[in-house]
Coordinates of C-alpha atoms in Angstrom, one line a residue:
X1 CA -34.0 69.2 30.8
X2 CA -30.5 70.9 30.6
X3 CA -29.5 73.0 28.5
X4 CA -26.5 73.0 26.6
X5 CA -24.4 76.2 25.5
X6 CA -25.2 77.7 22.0
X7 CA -22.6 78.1 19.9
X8 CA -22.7 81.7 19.4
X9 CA -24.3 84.5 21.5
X10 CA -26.6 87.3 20.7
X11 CA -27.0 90.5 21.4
X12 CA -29.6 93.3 20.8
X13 CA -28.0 96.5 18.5
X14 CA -29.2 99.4 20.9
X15 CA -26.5 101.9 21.7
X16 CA -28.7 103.4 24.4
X17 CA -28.7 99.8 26.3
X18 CA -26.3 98.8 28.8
X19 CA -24.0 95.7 27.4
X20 CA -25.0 93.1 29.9
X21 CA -28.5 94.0 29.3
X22 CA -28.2 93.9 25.7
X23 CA -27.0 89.7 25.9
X24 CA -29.5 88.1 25.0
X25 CA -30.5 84.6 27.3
X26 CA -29.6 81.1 26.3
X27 CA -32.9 80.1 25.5
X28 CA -34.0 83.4 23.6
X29 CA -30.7 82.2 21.2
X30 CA -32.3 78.7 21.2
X31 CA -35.2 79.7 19.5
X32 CA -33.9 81.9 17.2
X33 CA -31.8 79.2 16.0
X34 CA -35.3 76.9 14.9
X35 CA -37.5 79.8 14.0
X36 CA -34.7 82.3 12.5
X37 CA -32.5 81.0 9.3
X38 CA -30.0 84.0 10.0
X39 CA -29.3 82.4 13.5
X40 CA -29.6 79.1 12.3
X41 CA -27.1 79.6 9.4
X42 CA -24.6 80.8 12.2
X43 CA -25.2 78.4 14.3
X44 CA -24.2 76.0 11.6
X45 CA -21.3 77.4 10.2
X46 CA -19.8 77.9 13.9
X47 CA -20.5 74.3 14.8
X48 CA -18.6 73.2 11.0
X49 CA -15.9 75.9 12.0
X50 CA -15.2 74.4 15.8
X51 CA -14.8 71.0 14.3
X52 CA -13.2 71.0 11.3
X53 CA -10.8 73.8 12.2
X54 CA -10.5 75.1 15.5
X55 CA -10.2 72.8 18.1
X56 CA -11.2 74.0 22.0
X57 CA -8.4 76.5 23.1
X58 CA -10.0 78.9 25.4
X59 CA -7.4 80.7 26.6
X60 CA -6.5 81.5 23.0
X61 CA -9.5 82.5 21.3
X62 CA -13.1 82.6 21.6
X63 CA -15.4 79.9 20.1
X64 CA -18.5 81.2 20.6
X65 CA -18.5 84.4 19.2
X66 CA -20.9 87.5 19.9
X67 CA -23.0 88.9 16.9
X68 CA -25.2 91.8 16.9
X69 CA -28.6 91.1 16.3
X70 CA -30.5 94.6 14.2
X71 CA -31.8 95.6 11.3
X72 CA -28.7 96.0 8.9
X73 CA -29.9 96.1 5.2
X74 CA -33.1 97.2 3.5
X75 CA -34.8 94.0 3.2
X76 CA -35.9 93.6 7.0
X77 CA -37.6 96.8 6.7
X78 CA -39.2 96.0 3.3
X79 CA -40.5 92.9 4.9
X80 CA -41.7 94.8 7.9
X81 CA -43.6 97.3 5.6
X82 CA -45.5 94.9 4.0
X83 CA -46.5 93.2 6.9
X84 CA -47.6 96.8 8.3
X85 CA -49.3 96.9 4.8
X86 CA -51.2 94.1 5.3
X87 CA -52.3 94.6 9.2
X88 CA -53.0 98.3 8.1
X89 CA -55.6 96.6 5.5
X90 CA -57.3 94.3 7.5
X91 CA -59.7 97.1 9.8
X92 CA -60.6 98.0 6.2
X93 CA -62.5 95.0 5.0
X94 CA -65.8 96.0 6.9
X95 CA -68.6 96.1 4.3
X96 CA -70.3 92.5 3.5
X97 CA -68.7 90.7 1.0
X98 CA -65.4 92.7 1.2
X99 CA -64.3 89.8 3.0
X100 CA -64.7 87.3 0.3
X101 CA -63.2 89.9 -2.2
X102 CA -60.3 89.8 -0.1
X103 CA -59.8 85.8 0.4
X104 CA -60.0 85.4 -3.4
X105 CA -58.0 88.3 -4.3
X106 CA -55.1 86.6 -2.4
X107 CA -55.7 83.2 -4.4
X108 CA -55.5 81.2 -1.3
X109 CA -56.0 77.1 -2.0
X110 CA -55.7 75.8 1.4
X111 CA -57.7 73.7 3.9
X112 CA -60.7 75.6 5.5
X113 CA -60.4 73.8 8.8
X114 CA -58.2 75.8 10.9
X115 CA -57.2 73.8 14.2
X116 CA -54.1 74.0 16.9
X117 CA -52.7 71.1 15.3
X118 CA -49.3 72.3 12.9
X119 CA -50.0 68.7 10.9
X120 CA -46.9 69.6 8.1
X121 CA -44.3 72.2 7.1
X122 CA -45.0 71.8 3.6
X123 CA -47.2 73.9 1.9
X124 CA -49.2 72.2 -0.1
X125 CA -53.3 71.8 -0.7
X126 CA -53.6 70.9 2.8
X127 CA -51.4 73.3 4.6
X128 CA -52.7 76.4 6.8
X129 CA -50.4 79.2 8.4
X130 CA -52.8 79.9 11.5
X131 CA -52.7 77.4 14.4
X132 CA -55.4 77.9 17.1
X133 CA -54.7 77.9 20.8
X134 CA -55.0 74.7 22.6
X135 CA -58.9 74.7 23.2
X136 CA -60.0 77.9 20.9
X137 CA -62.4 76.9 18.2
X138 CA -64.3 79.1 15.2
X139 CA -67.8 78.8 15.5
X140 CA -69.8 80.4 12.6
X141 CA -66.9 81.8 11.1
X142 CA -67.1 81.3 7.0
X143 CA -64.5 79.9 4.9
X144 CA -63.7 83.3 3.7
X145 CA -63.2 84.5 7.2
X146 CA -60.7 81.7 7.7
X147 CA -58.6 82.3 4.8
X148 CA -58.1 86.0 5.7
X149 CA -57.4 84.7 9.4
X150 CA -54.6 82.5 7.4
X151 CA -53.7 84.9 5.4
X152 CA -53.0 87.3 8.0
X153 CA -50.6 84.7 9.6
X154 CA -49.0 84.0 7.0
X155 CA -48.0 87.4 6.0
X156 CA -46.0 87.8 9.5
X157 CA -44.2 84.9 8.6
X158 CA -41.3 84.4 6.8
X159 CA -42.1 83.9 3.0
X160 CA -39.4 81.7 1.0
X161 CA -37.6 84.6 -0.8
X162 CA -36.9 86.2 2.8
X163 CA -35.8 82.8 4.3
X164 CA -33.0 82.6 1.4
X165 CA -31.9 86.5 2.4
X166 CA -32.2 85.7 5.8
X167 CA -30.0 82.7 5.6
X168 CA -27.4 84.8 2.9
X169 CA -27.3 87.6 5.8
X170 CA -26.5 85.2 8.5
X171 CA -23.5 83.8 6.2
X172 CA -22.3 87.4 5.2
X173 CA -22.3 88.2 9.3
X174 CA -20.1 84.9 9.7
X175 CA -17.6 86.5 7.1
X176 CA -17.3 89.5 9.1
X177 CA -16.5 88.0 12.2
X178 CA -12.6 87.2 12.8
X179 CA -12.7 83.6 12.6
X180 CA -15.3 83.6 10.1
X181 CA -13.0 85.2 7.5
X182 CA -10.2 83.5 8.3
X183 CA -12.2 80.4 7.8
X184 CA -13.6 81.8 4.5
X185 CA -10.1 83.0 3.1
X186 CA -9.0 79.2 3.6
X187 CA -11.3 78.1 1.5
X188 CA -10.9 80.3 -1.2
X189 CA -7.4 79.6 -1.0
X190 CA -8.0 75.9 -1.2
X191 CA -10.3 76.3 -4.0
X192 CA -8.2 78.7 -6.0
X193 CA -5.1 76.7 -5.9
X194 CA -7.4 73.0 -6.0
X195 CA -8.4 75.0 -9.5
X196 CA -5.4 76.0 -10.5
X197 CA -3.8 72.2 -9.4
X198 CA -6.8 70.9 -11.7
X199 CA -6.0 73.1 -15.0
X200 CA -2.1 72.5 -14.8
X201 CA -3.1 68.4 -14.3
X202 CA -5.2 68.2 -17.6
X203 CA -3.4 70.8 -19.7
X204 CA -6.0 73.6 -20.1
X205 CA -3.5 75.8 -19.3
X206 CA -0.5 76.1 -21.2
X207 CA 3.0 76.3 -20.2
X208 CA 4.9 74.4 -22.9
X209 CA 7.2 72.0 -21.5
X210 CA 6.9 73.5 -17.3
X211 CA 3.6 71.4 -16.5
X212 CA 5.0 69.1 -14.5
X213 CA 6.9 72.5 -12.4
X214 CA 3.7 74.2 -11.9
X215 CA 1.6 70.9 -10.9
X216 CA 4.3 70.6 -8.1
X217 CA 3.8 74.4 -7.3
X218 CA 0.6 74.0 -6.5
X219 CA 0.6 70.5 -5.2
X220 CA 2.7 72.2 -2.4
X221 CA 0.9 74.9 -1.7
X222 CA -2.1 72.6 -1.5
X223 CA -0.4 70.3 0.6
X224 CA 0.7 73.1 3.0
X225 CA -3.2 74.2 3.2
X226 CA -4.5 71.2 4.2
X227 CA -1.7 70.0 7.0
X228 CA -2.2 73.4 8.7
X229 CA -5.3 71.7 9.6
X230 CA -5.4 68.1 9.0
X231 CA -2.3 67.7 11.2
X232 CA -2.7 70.3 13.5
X233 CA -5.9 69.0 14.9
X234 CA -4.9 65.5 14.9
X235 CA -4.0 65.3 18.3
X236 CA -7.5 66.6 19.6
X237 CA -9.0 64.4 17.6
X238 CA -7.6 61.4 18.8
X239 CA -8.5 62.7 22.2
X240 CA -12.2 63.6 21.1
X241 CA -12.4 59.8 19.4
X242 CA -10.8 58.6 23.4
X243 CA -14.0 60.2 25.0
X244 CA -16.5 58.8 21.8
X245 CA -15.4 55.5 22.4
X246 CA -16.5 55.5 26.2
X247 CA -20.0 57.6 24.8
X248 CA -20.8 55.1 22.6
X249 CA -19.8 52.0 24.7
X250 CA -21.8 53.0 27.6
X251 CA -24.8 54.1 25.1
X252 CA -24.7 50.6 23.7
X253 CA -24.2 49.1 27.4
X254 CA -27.6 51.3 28.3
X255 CA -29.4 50.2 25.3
X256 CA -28.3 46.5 25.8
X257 CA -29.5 46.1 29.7
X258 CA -33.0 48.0 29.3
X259 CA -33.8 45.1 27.0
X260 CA -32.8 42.7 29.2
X261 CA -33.9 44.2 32.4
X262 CA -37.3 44.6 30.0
X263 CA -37.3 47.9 30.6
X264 CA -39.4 50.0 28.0
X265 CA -37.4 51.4 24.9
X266 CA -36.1 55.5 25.9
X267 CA -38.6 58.4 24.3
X268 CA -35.4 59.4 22.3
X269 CA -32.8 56.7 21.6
X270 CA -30.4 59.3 21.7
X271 CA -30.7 60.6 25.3
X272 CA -29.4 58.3 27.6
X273 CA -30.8 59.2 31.2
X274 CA -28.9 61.0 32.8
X275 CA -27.8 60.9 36.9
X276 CA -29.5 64.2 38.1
X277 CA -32.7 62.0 37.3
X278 CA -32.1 59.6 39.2
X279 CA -30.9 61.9 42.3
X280 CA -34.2 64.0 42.1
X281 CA -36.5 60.3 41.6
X282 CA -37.2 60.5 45.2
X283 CA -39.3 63.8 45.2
X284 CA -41.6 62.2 42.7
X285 CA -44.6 59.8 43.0
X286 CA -45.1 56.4 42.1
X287 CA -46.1 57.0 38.4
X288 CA -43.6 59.6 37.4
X289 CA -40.9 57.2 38.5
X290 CA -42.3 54.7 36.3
X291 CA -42.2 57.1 33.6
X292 CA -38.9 58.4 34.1
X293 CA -36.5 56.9 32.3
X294 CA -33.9 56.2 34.9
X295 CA -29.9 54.8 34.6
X296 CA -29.4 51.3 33.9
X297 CA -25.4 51.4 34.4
X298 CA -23.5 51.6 37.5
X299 CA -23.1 54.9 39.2
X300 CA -19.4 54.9 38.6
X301 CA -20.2 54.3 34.9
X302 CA -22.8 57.1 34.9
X303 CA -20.8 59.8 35.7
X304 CA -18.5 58.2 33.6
X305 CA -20.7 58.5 30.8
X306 CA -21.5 62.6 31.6
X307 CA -17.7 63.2 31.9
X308 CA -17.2 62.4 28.4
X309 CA -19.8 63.6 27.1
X310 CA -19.2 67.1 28.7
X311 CA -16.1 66.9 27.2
X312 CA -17.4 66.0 23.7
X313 CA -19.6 69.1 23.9
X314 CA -17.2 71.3 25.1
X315 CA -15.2 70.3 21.5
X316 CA -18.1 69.8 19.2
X317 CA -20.5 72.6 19.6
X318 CA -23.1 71.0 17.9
X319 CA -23.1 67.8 20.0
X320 CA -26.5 68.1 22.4
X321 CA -26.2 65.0 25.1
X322 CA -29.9 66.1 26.4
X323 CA -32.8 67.5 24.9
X324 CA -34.2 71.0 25.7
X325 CA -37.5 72.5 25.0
X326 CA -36.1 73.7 21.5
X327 CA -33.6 71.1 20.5
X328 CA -33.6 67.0 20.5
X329 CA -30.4 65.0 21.6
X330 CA -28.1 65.4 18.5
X331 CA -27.6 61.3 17.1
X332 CA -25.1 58.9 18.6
X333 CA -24.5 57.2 15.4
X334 CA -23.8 60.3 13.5
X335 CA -21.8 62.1 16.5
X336 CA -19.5 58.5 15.5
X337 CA -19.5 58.5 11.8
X338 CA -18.1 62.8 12.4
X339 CA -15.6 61.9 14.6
X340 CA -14.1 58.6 12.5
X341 CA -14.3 60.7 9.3
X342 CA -12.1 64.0 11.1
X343 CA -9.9 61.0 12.2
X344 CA -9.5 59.8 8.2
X345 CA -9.3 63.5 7.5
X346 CA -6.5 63.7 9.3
X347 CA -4.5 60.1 8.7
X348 CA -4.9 61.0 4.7
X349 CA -3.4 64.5 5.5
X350 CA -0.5 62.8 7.5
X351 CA -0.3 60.7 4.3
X352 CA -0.2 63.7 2.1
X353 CA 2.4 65.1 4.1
X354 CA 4.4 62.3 3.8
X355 CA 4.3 61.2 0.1
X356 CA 4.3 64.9 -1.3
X357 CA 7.7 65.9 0.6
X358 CA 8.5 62.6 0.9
X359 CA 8.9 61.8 -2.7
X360 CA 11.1 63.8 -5.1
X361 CA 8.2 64.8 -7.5
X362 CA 9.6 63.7 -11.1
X363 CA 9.1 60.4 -9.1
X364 CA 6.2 60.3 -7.2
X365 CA 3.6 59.4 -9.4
X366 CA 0.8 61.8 -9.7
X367 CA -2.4 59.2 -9.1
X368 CA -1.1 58.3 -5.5
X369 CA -1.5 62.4 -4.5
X370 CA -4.8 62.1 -6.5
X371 CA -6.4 59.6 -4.7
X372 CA -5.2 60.7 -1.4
X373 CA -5.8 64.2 -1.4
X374 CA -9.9 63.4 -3.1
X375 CA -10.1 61.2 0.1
X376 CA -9.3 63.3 2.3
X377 CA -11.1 66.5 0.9
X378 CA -14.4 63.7 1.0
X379 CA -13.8 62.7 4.5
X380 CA -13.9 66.5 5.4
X381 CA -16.2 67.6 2.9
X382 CA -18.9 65.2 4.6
X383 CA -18.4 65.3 8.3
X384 CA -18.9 69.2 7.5
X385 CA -22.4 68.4 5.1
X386 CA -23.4 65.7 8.1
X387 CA -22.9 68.5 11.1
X388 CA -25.1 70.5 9.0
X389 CA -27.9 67.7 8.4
X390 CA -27.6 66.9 12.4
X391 CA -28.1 70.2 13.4
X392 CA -31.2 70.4 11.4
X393 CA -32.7 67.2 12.4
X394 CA -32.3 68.0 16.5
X395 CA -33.8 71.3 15.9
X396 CA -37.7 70.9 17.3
X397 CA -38.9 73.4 14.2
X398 CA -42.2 71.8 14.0
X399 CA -43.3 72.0 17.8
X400 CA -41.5 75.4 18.1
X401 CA -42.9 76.9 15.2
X402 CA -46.3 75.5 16.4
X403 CA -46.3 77.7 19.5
X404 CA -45.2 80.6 17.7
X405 CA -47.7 80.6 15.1
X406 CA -50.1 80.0 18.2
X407 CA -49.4 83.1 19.2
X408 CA -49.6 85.3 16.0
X409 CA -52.9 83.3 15.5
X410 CA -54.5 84.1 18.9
X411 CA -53.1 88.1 18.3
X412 CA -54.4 88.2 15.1
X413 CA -57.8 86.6 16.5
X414 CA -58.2 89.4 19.0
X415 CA -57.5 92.3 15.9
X416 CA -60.2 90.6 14.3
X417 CA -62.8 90.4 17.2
X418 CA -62.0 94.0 18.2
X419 CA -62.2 95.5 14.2
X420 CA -65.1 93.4 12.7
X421 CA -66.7 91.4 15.8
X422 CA -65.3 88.0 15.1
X423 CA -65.1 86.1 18.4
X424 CA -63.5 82.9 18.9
X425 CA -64.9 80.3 21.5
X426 CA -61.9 78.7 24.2
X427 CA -59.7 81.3 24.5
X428 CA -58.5 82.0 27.7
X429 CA -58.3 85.5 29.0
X430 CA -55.3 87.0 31.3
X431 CA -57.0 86.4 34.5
X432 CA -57.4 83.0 33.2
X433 CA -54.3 82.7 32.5
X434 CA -52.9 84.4 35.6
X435 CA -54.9 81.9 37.7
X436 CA -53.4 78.7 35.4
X437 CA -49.9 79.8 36.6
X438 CA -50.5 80.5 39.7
X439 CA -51.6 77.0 40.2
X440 CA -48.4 75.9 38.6
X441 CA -46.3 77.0 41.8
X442 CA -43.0 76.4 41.7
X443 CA -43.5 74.1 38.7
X444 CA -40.5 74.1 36.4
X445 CA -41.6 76.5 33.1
X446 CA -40.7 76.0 29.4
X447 CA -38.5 78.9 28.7
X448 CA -40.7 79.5 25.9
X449 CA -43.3 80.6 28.0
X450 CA -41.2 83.4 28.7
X451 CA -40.1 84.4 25.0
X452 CA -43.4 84.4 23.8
X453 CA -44.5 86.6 27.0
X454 CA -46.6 84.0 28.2
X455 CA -45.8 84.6 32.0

């Protein structure tokens, strides 16, 4: 599986380090933007940013900025102590029947069957932090000893009240960055003068017989706001809706001749195989290729298909044609329903344009602006609150998180076995694990092996 470019980059804030060394990889960024809501609430706001308001001018500016990632505010290392806290209190439950003092001290109501199985997000009656390692199992541990096993995980993680900061950190580093506040002044500016447009209209602000003077002020300066954009990036839009069309033609086209061919229906509906497949199909046996899901289209119209949907990717940052290990293909039918709605956006701000100094304004009559200008702000307003919902739907949280709460479970499992002599049955050791890869080869690895220093 491919991967395709993050919309931001990250690097580690060590003055010490040298500033190729301190970049973090792809992949790393990946993963922080599923496990991370900081990262994730910049990944968002970029990918809103590069298509609602910048369109793809390299040579210009930068789209995909560079943020420091360290410790800037008092709350990570609050956080941080209290997890120290709580590891620091664990060697200290020795005694019989500390243990169970402990599990009910921390009023835990959760399942006491602990597997490697993350069944739900939610937390709820049934929900359990620690996720064994695929094979590990509990034999003669008690209840109580599982709950401060969960509890233990579930104090590394992030609670609720440090997602929220997490997430209002990664919004206040957007602000900071060039673009970002040049972004976030627009919208103040649109909001203070949409405001002010809104008070004049219905009279909560006085000005005698001027109303009418002052609507027009601010219709102007409203209309000024939103052409800057709305016009500007009409002509890339047309061009990304030239290279939608062909995506979704030939996505349709694909979907159309595996059921006629009788083909079996693709793993992801929205990843349409791709040619470097079908190149590599002939170093693989028999039953991969029937489980491959190879192109149905001709080879012109293959690479066809990857041209434009390079392009699209290059324009909308949050468009993923492929799956990766962290990340599913981003939705065809939404990647449309974006596109048409920055096209509206943009055909109501032409309109705008054209009625507002078009029309001498003791004639133009105020319900016509109205209605234009709230369809255009909903056209916008929604592609942006749909980039958002896409991004968090393609982002694998549930298998990603899995794995890392594998890993806090089976560090927290060895604390355990070396301060009170709990042992687990099935986990493998590092010669174990050594061998394992070894017999992998040359075997193409989940970069998630590597972050989580599995090999």
């Amino acid at each position: 599986m491919s991967r395709q470019l993050s919309a931001l980059n990250i690097r580690r804030n060590h003055s010490t380090a040298v500033r190729k060394e301190r970049m973090m990889d792809g992949n790393v960024v990946d993963v922080l933007d599923v496990i991370d809501p900081e990262i994730s609430a910049l990944t968002t706001l970029n990918n809103v940013q590069n298509s609602l308001f910048l369109p793809n001018l390299p040579w210009l500016y930068n789209r995909q900025p560079t943020y420091d990632l360290g410790q800037s505010t008092s709350e990570s290392s609050d956080e941080e102590t209290a997890v120290k806290g709580r590891e620091d209190e664990l060697p200290e439950i020795s005694q019989e029947g500390e243990v169970e003092r402990a599990a009910r001290g921390g009023a835990l109501r959760r399942t006491n069957t602990i597997d490697s199985t993350l069944s739900t997000m939610d937390e709820g009656p049934d929900h359990h932090y620690a996720v064994l390692p695929h094979g590990a199992s509990l034999p003669g541990w008690t209840a109580e000893e599982k709950a401060v096993l969960d509890d233990h995980v579930r104090h590394v993680l992030h609670s609720k009240r440090a997602k929220f900061k997490r997430t209002m950190r990664g919004f206040g580093r957007y602000m900071r960055n060039p673009l970002g506040f040049i972004v976030t002044l627009y919208f103040f500016l649109i909001t203070f003068w949409g405001a002010a447009w809104v008070l004049f209209l219905i009279g909560w602000i006085s000005v005698k017989g001027r109303q009418a003077y002052f609507v027009e002020i601010c219709d102007q300066v409203l209309t000024a706001l939103f052409c800057v954009v709305g016009i500007t990036m009409f002509p890339f839009r047309i061009v990304d809706t030239y290279h939608m069309i062909y995506v979704a033609l030939y996505a349709h086209r694909t979907w159309r001749l595996r059921k006629e061919q009788g083909l079996k229906d693709l793993k992801d509906h929205n990843e349409l195989p791709r040619q470097s497949v079908a190149i590599e199909r002939g170093e693989t046996t028999e039953e991969e290729e029937e489980e491959e899901e190879l192109p149905v289209l001709t080879e012109e119209e293959q690479q066809k298909l990857e041209h434009h949907q390079a392009k699209i990717a290059k324009s909308h940052t949050f468009y993923r044609p492929t799956e990766t290990y962290t990340h599913n293909a981003f939705s065809i039918k939404l990647l449309i329903t974006i596109i048409v709605l920055l096209d509206c956006h943009s055909m109501f701000q032409c309109a705008l344009g054209g009625t507002t100094w078009g029309i001498y304004y003791k004639h133009r009559p105020k319900a016509l602006t109205a209605v234009i200008l709230a369809c255009s702000l909903t056209c916008n307003i929604t592609a942006g609150i749909i980039i958002g919902q896409g991004d968090k739907r393609s982002r694998k949280k549930l298998v990603v998180e899995q794995l890392l709460r594998q890993e806090i479970t089976e560090e927290a499992l060895k604390k355990l076995r070396k301060e009170r002599g709990l042992k687990a049955k099935g986990l493998m050791t590092k010669g174990q694990k050594k061998h394992v890869q070894k017999e992998m080869g040359e075997k193409k690895k989940n970069p998630l092996d590597t972050i989580l220093h599995r090999g």
